[in-house]
Short mmCIF file of C-alpha atoms and ligand atoms in Angstrom, two decimals:
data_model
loop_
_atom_site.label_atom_id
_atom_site.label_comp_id
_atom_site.label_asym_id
_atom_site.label_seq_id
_atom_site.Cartn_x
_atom_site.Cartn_y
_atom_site.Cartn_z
CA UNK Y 1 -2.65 -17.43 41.60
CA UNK Y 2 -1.15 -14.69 43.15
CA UNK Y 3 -1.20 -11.13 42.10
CA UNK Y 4 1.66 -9.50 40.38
CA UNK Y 5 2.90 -5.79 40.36
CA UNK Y 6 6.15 -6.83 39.17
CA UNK Y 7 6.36 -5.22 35.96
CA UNK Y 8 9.77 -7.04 35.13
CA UNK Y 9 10.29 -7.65 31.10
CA UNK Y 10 11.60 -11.38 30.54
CA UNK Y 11 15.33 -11.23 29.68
CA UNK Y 12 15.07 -13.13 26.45
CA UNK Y 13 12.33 -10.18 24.85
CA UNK Y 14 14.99 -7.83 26.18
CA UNK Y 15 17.99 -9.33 23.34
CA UNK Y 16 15.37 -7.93 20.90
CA UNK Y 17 16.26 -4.15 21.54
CA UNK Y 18 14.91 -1.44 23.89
CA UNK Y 19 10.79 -1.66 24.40
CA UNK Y 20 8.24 2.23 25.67
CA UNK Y 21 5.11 1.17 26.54
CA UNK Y 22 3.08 3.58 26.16
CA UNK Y 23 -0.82 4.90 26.82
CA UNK Y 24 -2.23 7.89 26.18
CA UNK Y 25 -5.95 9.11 26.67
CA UNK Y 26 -7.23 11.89 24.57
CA UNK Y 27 -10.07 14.14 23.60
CA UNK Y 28 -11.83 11.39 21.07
CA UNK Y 29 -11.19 8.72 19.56
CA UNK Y 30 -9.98 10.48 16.20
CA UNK Y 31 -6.09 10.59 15.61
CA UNK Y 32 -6.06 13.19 12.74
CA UNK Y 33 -8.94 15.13 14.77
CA UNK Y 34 -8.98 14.87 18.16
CA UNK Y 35 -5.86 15.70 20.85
CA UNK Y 36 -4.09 13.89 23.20
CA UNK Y 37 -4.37 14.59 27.04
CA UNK Y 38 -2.19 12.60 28.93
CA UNK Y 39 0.59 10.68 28.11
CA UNK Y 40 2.78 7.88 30.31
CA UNK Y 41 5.53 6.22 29.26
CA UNK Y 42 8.03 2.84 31.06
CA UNK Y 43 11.22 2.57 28.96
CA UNK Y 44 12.85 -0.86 29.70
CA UNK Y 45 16.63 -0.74 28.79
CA UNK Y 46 18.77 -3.53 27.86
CA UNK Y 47 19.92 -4.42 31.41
CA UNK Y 48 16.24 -4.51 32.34
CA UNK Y 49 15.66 -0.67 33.76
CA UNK Y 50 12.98 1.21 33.90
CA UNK Y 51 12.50 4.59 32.82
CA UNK Y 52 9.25 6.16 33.64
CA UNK Y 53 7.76 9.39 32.86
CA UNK Y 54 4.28 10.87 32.82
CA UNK Y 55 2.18 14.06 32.11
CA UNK Y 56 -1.11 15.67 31.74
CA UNK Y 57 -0.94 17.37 28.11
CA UNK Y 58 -3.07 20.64 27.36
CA UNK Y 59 -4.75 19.78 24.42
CA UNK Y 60 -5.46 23.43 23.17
CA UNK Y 61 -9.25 22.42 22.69
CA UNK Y 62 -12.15 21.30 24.84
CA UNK Y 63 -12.35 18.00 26.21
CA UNK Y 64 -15.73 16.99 25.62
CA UNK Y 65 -18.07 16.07 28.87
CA UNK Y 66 -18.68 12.44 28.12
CA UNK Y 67 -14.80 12.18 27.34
CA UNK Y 68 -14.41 13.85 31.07
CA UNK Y 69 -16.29 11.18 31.88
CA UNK Y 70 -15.18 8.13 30.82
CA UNK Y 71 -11.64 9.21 30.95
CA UNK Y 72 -11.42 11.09 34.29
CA UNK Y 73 -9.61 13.64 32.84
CA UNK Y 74 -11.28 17.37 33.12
CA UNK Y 75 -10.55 20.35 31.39
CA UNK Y 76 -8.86 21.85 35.07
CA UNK Y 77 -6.87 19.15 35.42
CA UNK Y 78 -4.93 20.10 31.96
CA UNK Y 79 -5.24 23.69 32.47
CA UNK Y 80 -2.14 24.71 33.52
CA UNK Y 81 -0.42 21.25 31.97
CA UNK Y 82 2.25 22.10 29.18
CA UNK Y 83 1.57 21.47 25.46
CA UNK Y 84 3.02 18.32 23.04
CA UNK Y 85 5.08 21.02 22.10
CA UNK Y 86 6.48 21.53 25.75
CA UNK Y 87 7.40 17.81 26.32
CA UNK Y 88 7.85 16.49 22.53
CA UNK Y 89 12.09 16.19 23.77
CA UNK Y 90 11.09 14.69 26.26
CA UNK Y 91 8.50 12.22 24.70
CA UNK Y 92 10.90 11.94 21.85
CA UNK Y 93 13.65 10.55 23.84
CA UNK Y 94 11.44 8.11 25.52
CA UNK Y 95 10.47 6.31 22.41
CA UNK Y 96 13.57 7.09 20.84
CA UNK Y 97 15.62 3.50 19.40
CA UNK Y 98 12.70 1.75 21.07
CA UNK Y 99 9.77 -0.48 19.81
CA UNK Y 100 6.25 1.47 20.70
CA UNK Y 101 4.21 -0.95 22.72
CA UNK Y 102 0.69 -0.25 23.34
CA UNK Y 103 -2.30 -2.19 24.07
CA UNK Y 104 -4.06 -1.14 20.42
CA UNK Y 105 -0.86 0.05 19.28
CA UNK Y 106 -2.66 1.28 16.19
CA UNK Y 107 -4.54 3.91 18.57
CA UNK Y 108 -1.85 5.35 20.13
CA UNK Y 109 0.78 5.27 17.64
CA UNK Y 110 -1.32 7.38 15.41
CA UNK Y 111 -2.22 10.33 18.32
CA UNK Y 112 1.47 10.09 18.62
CA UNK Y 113 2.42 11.12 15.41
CA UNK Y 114 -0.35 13.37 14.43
CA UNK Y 115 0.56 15.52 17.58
CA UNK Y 116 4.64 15.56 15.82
CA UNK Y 117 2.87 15.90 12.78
CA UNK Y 118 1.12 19.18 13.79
CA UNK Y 119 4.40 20.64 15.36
CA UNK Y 120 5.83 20.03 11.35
CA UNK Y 121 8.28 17.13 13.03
CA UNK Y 122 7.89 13.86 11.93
CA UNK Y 123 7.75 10.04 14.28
CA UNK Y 124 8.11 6.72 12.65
CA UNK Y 125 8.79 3.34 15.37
CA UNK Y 126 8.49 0.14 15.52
CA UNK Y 127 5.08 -1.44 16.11
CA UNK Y 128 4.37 -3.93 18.72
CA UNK Y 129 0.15 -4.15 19.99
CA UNK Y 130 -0.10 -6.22 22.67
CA UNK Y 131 -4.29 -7.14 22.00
CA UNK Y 132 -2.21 -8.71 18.81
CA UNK Y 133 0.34 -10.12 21.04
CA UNK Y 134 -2.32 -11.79 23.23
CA UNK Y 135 -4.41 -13.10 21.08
CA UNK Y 136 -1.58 -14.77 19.30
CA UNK Y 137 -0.36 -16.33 22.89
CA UNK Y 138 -4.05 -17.25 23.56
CA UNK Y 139 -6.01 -17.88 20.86
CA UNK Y 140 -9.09 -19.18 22.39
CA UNK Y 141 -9.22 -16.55 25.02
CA UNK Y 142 -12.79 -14.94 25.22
CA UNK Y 143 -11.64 -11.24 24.39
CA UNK Y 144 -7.91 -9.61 24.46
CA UNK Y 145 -9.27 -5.83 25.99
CA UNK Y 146 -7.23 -4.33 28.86
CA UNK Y 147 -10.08 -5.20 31.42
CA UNK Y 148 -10.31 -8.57 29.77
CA UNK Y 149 -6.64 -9.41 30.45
CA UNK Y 150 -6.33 -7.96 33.65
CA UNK Y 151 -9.11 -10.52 35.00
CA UNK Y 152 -7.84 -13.12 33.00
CA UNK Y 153 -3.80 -12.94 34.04
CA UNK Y 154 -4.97 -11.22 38.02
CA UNK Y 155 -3.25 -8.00 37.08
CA UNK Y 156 -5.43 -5.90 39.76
CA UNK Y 157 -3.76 -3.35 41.32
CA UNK Y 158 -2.96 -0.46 38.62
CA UNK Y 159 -4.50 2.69 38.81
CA UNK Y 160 -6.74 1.56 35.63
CA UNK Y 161 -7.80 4.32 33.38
CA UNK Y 162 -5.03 6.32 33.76
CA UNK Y 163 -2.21 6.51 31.40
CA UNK Y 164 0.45 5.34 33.91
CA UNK Y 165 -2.20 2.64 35.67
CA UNK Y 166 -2.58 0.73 32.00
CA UNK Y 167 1.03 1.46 31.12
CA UNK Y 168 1.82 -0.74 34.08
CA UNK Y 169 -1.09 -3.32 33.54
CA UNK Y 170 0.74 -3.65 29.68
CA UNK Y 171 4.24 -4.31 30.91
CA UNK Y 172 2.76 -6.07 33.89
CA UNK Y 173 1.15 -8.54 30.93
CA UNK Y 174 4.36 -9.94 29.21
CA UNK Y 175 5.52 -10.85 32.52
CA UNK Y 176 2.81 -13.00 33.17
CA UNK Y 177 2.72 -14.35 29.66
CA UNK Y 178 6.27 -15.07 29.95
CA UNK Y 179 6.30 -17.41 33.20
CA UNK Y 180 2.96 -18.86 31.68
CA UNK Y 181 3.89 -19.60 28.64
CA UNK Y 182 7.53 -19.59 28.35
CA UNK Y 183 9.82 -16.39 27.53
CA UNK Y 184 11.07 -17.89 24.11
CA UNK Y 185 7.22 -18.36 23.21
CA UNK Y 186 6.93 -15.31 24.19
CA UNK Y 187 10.14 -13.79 22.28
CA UNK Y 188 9.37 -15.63 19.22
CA UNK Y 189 5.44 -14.69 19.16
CA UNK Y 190 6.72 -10.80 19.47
CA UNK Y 191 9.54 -11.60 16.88
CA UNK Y 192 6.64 -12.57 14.08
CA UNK Y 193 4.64 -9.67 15.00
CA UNK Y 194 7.10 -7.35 14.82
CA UNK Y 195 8.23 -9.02 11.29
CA UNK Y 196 11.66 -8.33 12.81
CA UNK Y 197 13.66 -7.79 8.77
CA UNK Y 198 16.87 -9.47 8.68
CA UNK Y 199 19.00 -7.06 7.38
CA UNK Y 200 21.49 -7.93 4.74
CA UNK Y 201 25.10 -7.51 5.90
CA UNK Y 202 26.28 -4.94 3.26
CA UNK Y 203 23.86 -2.39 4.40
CA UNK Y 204 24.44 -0.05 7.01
CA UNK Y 205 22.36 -1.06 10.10
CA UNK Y 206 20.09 1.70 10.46
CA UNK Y 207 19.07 1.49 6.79
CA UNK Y 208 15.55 0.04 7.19
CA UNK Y 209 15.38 3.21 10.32
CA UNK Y 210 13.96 6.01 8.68
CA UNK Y 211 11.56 4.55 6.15
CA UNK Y 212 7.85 6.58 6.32
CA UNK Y 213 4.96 5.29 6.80
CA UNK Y 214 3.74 6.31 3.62
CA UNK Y 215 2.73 5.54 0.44
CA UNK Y 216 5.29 5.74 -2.11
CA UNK Y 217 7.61 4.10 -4.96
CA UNK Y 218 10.70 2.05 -3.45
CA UNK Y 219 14.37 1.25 -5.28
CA UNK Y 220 16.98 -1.58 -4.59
CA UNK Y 221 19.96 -0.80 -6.14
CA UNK Y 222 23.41 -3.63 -6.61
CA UNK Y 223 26.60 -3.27 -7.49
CA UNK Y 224 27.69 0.20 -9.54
CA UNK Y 225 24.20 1.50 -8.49
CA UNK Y 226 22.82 -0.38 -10.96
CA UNK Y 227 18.70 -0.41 -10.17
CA UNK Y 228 17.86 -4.52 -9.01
CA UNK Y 229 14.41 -3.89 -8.48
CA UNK Y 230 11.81 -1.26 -8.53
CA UNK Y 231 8.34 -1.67 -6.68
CA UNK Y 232 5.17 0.42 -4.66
CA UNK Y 233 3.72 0.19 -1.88
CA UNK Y 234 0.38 1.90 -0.21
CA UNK Y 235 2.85 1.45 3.50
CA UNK Y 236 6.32 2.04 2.60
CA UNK Y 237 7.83 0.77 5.77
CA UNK Y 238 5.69 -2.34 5.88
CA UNK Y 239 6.64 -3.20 2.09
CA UNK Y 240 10.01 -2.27 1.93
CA UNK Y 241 10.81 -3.91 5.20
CA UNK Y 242 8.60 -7.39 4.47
CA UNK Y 243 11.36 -7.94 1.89
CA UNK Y 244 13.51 -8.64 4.60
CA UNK Y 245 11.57 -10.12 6.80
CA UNK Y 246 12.20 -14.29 7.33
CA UNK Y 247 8.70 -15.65 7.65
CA UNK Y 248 7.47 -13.93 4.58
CA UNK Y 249 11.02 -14.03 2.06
CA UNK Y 250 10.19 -15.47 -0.99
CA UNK Y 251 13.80 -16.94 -3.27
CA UNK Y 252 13.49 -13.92 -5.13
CA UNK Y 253 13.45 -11.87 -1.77
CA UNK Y 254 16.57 -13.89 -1.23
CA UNK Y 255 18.34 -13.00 -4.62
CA UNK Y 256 17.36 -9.56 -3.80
CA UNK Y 257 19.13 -8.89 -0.54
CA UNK Y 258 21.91 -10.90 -1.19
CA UNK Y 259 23.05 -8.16 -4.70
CA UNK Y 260 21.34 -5.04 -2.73
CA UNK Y 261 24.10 -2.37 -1.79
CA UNK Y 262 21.16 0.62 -1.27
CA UNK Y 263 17.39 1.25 -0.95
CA UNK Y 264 15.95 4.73 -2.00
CA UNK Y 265 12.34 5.62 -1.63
CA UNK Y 266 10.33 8.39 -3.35
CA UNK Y 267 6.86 9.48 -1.12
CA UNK Y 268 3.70 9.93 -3.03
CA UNK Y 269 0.93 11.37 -1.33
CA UNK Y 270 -1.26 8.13 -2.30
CA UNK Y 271 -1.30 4.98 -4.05
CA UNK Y 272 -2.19 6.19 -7.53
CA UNK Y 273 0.30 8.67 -7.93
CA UNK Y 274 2.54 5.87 -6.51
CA UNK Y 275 1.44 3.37 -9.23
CA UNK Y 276 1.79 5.81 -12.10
CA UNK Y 277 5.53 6.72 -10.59
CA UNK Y 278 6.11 3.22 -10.48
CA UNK Y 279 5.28 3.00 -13.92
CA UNK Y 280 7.28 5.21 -15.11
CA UNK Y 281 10.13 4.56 -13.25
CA UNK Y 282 10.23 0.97 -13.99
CA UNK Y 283 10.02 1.74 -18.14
CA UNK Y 284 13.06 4.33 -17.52
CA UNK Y 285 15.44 2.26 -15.62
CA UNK Y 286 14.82 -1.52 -16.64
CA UNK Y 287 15.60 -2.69 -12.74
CA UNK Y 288 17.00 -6.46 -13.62
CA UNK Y 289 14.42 -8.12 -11.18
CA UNK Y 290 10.69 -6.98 -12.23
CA UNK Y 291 9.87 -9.77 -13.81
CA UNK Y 292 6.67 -8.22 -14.92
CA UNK Y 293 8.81 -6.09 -17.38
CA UNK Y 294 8.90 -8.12 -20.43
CA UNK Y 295 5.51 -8.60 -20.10
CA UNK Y 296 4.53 -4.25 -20.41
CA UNK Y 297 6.87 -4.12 -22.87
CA UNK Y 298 4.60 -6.67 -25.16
CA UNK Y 299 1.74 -4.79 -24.23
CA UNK Y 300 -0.66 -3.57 -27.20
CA UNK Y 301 -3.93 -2.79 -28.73
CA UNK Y 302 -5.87 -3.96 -32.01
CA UNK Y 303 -7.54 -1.37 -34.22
CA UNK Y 304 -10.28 -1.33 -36.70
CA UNK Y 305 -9.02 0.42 -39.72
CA UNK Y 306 -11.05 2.99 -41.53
CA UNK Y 307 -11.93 2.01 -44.60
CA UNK Y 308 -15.53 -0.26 -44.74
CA UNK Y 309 -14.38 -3.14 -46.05
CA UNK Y 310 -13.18 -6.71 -44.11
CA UNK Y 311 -9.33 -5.80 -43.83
CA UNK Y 312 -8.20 -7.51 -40.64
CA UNK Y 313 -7.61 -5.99 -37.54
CA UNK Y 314 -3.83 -4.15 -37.01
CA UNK Y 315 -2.01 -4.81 -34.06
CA UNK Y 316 -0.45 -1.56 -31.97
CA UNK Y 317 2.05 -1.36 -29.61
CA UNK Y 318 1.76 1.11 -26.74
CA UNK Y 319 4.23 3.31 -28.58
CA UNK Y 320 2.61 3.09 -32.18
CA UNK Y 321 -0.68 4.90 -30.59
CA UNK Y 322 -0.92 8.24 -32.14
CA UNK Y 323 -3.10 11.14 -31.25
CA UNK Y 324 -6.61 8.91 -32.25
CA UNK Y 325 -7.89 6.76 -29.85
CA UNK Y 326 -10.79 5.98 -32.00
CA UNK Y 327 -11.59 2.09 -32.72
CA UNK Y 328 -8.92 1.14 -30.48
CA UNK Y 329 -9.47 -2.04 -28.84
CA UNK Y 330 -7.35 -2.89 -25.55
CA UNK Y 331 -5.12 -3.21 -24.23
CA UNK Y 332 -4.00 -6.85 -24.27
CA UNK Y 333 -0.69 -8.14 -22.63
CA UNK Y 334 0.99 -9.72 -25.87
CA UNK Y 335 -0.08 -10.37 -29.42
CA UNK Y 336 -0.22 -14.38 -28.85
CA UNK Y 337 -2.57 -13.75 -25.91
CA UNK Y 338 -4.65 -11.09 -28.07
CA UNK Y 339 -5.11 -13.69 -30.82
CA UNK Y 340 -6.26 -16.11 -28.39
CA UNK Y 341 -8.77 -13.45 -26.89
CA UNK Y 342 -10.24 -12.53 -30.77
CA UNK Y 343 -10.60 -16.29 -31.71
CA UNK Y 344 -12.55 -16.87 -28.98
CA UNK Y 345 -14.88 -14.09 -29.20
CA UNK Y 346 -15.32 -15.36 -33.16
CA UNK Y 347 -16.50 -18.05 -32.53
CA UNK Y 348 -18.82 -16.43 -29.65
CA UNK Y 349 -20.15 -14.01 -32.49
CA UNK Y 350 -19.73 -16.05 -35.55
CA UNK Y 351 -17.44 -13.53 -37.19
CA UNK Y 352 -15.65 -14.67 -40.27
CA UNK Y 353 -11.91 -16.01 -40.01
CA UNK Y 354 -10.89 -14.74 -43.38
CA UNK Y 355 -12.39 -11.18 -42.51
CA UNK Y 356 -10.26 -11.16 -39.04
CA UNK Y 357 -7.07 -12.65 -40.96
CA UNK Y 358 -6.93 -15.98 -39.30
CA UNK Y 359 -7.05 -17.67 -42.90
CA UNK Y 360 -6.96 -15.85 -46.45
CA UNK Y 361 -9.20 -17.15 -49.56
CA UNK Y 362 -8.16 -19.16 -52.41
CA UNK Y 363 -10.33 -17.65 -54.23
CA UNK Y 364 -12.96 -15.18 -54.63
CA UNK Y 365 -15.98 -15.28 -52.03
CA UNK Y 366 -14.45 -18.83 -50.47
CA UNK Y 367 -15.86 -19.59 -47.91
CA UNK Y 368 -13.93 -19.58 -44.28
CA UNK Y 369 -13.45 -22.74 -42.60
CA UNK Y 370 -15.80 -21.25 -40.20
CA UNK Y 371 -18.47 -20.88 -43.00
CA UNK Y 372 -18.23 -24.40 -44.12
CA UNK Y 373 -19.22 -25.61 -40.45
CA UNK Y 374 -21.49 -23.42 -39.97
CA UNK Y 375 -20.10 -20.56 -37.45
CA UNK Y 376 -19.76 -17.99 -39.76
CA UNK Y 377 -22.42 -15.35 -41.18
CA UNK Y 378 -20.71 -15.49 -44.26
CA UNK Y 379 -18.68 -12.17 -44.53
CA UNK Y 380 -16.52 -14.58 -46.83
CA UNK Y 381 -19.35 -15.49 -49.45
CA UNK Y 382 -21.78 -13.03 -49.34
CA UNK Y 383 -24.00 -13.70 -46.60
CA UNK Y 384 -23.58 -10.59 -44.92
CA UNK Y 385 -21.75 -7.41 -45.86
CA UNK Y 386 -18.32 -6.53 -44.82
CA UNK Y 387 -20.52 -3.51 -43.15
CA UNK Y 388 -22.55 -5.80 -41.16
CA UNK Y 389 -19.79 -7.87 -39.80
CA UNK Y 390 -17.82 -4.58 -38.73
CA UNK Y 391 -20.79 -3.79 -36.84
CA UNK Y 392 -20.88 -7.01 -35.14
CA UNK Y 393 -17.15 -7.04 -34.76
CA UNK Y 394 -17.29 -3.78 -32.94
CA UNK Y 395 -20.27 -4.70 -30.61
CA UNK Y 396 -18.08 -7.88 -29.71
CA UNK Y 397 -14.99 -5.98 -28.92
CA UNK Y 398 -17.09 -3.35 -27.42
CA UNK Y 399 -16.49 -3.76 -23.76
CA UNK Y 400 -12.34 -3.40 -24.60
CA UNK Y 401 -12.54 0.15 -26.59
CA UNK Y 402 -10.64 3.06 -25.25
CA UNK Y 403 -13.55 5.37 -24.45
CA UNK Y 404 -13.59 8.67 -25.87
CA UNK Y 405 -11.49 11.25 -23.59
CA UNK Y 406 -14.70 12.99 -21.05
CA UNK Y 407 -12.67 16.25 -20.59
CA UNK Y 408 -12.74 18.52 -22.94
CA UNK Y 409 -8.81 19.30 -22.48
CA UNK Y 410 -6.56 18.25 -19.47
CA UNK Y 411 -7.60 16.63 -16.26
CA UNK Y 412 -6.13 16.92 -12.81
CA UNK Y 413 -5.89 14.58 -10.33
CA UNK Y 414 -5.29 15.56 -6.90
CA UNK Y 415 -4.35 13.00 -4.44
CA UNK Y 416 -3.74 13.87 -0.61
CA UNK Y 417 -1.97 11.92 2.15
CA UNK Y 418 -3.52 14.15 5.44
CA UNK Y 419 -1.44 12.41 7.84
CA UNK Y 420 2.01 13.35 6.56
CA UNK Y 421 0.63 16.70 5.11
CA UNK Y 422 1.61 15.96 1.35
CA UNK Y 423 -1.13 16.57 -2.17
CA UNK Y 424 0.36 15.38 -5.12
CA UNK Y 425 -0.84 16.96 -8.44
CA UNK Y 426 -0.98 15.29 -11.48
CA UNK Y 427 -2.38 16.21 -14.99
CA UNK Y 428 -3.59 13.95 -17.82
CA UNK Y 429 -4.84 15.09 -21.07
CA UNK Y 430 -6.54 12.15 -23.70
CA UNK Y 431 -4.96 9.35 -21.64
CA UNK Y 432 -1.39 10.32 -21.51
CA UNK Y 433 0.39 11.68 -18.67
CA UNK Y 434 1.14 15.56 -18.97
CA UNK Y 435 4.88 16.71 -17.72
CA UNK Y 436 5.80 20.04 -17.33
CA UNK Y 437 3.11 20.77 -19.57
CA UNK Y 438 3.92 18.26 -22.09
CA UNK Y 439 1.35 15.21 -22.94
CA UNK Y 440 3.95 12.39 -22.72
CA UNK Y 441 3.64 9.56 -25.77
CA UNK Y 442 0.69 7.09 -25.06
CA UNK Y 443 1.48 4.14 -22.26
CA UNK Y 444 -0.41 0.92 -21.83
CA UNK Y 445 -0.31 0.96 -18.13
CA UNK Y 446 -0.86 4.77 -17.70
CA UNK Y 447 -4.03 4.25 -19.55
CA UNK Y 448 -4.73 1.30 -17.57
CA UNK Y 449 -4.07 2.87 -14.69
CA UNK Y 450 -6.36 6.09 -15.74
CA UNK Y 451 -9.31 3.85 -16.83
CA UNK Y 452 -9.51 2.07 -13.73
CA UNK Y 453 -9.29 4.49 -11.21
CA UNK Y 454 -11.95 6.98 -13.59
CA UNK Y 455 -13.98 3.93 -13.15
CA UNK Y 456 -13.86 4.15 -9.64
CA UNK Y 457 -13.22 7.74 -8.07
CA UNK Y 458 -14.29 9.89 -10.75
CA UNK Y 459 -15.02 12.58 -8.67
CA UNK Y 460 -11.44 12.72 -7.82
CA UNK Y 461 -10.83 13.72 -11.35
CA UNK Y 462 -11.32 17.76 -12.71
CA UNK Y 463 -11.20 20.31 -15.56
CA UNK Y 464 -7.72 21.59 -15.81
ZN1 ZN E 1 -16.25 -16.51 -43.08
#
């Protein structure tokens, strides 16, 4: 095999769109922390160009010794180099329109946009990692590192551990791939990583462009603006552009983009403030494709009424929950599937179906059909009192009972997205949501929502 410095890109990955490879080396291996120290970029253009363009950065801290070390890169070298801030144009129009290709994309693209980030400007690309790329190409290759592939495919001959050197080695890879395995193997292996979203034809063609990275809420609307669907996502790119993306389209995906005339997307600095927004959102506008709709809208809760004796249980929607969450049992997604959940657990328990209201007596102290085989204690005829069988009642439903509220007025939750410098504040006060200072009426899945994350991040959780 002979070696190759041709670092040609195979005409059919260039009818995809413009590609920047890109390295960088830095001071650590920290995005949000640690700085980036040289940067080197080949833009290949349509027509098969390349632009190239290099540069030592200053990082504005110390590089530490074993970083000089493995990297090569001292603190004289960057001395006098110029700041991100000098060269983000210039690294801006590099990437600019183009997929970001890296060898551990994931690596770079993040030091990338941290160092925009910290000059208050904001990067978002497309995502192509070549370790992905290769190890979709060759599966059963031992290892898919730079130094790995360079043996493998005889790519000796870059100036390895420099930015430019492994830039080279990168481009220098799909080449090789390509006359080894075929450009449209190629082409179609980068297509499915890339998740390349059809776009539907009544949108403008830069309308999947400036999605964030973030988490958030996302809205399709259809004709008159009316909302089709409403959904969340932890990665608002990823989500919103999987929709559209042909491998993964499911026939409601289809539906979707065949009525969708505009997207809108609301950031939330994480992914409970984006559930609780999504929430809300979905209850306020009734989008016509959330097929889970119908289902919150059954939503409810049983509760034990006060008095001591055996009257059955009552049945609550979301919206008939006062100000008392006490003996409140929930929540269950319908009253049919509620029903179902108690009769089981009777039986469990031997409770007494005339005391829960499955049956009602004849006659004074007749015995339930559960009594009369036997899997009743006998709240019916006297065999226990209706106190006992509360008791028992409530130990069965135990596990489902809205726990008492453990502030002792309103709780904030603060929830902060580091990366794209957002904290979003939100206040609670006996499971309801507060607005504006106003505790909003009680809502199945806000309490849901509140329960489980308590459950897991209380700590996140303080005294207003
Ligand atoms: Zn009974």
């Amino acid at each position: 095999m002979t070696e190759r410095l041709d670092i040609a890109l195979p005409e059919a990955l260039r009818t995809l769109g413009e590609f920047a490879f890109i390295d960088v080396e830095t001071t650590g291996a920290k995005p949000l922390e640690d700085r980036v120290t040289e940067i080197a970029i080949i833009r290949v253009h349509g027509d098969g160009s390349l632009t190239r363009w290099q540069s030592l950065i200053n990082p504005g801290v110390a590089i530490p010794a074993e970083i000089q070390a493995l990297t090569g890169i001292t603190n004289a070298m960057v001395r006098d180099a110029p700041s991100f801030f000098d060269v983000r144009d210039a690294v801006r129009q590099m990437l600019e329109g183009a997929v970001f290709v890296a060898h551990n994309a994931r690596f770079d693209y993040g030091f990338i946009k941290n160092e925009f980030r910290r000059i208050a400007e904001s990067f978002t690309a497309d995502v192509l990692c070549t370790v992905r790329l290769s190890r979709k190409l060759y599966p059963d290759a031992d290892g898919h590192g730079l130094d790995a592939l360079i043996d493998r495919h005889k790519l000796h001959g870059f100036d390895r551990h420099r930015a430019m050197g492994d830039t080279e080695a990168t481009v220098a890879f799909v080449g090789v791939a390509a006359d080894d395995v075929g450009e449209d193997v190629v082409k179609a292996a980068v297509k499915s990583l890339l998740k390349t979203p059809s776009l539907p034809a009544q949108l403008p063609v830069d309308a999947l462009k400036n999605i964030p990275d973030c988490s958030g809420v996302y809205l399709f609307y259809g004709v008159n603006d009316l909302p089709l669907y409403i959904g969340k996502a932890k990665h608002l790119r990823e989500r919103i552009r999987a929709h559209f993306s042909s491998d993964h389209m499911t026939p409601n995906d289809i539906r979707l983009s065949q009525e969708l005339t505009r997207i809108e997307w609301l950031p939330t600095a994480g992914e409970f403030s984006a559930l609780l927004l999504e929430a809300q959102l979905v209850k306020e506008r009734m989008p016509l494709h959330n097929v889970n709709l119908r289902r919150r809208d059954k939503l409810g809760f049983y509760r034990l009424p006060d008095d001591e004796t055996n009257a059955p249980m009552q049945w609550l929607s979301a919206a008939e929950i006062g100000e008392s969450h006490a003996d409140l049992y929930g929540p269950f997604s319908d009253k049919s599937s509620a029903k179902k959940w108690l009769m089981f657990a009777a039986r469990e328990h031997q409770l007494c179906d005339h005391a829960l209201g499955f049956s009602k007596p004849r006659s004074d102290a007749e015995p339930c059909f559960a009594r009369q085989v036997g899997r009743c204690y006998g709240a019916c005829d006297g065999g226990e009192t209706a106190a006992q069988h509360r008791a028992r009642l409530r130990a069965a439903l135990a596990h489902l009972a809205v726990p008492a509220w453990p502030f002792s007025g309103e709780a904030v939750f603060e929830e902060r997205d580091v990366a794209n410098d957002r904290c979003d504040v939100l206040v609670f006060d006996r499971w309801c949501a507060v607005s504006g200072g106003v505790r909003l009426p009680f809502d199945g899945d806000v309490y849901r929502l509140l329960k489980r994350t308590m459950g897991k991040t209380a700590n996140k959780f303080r005294e207003a």
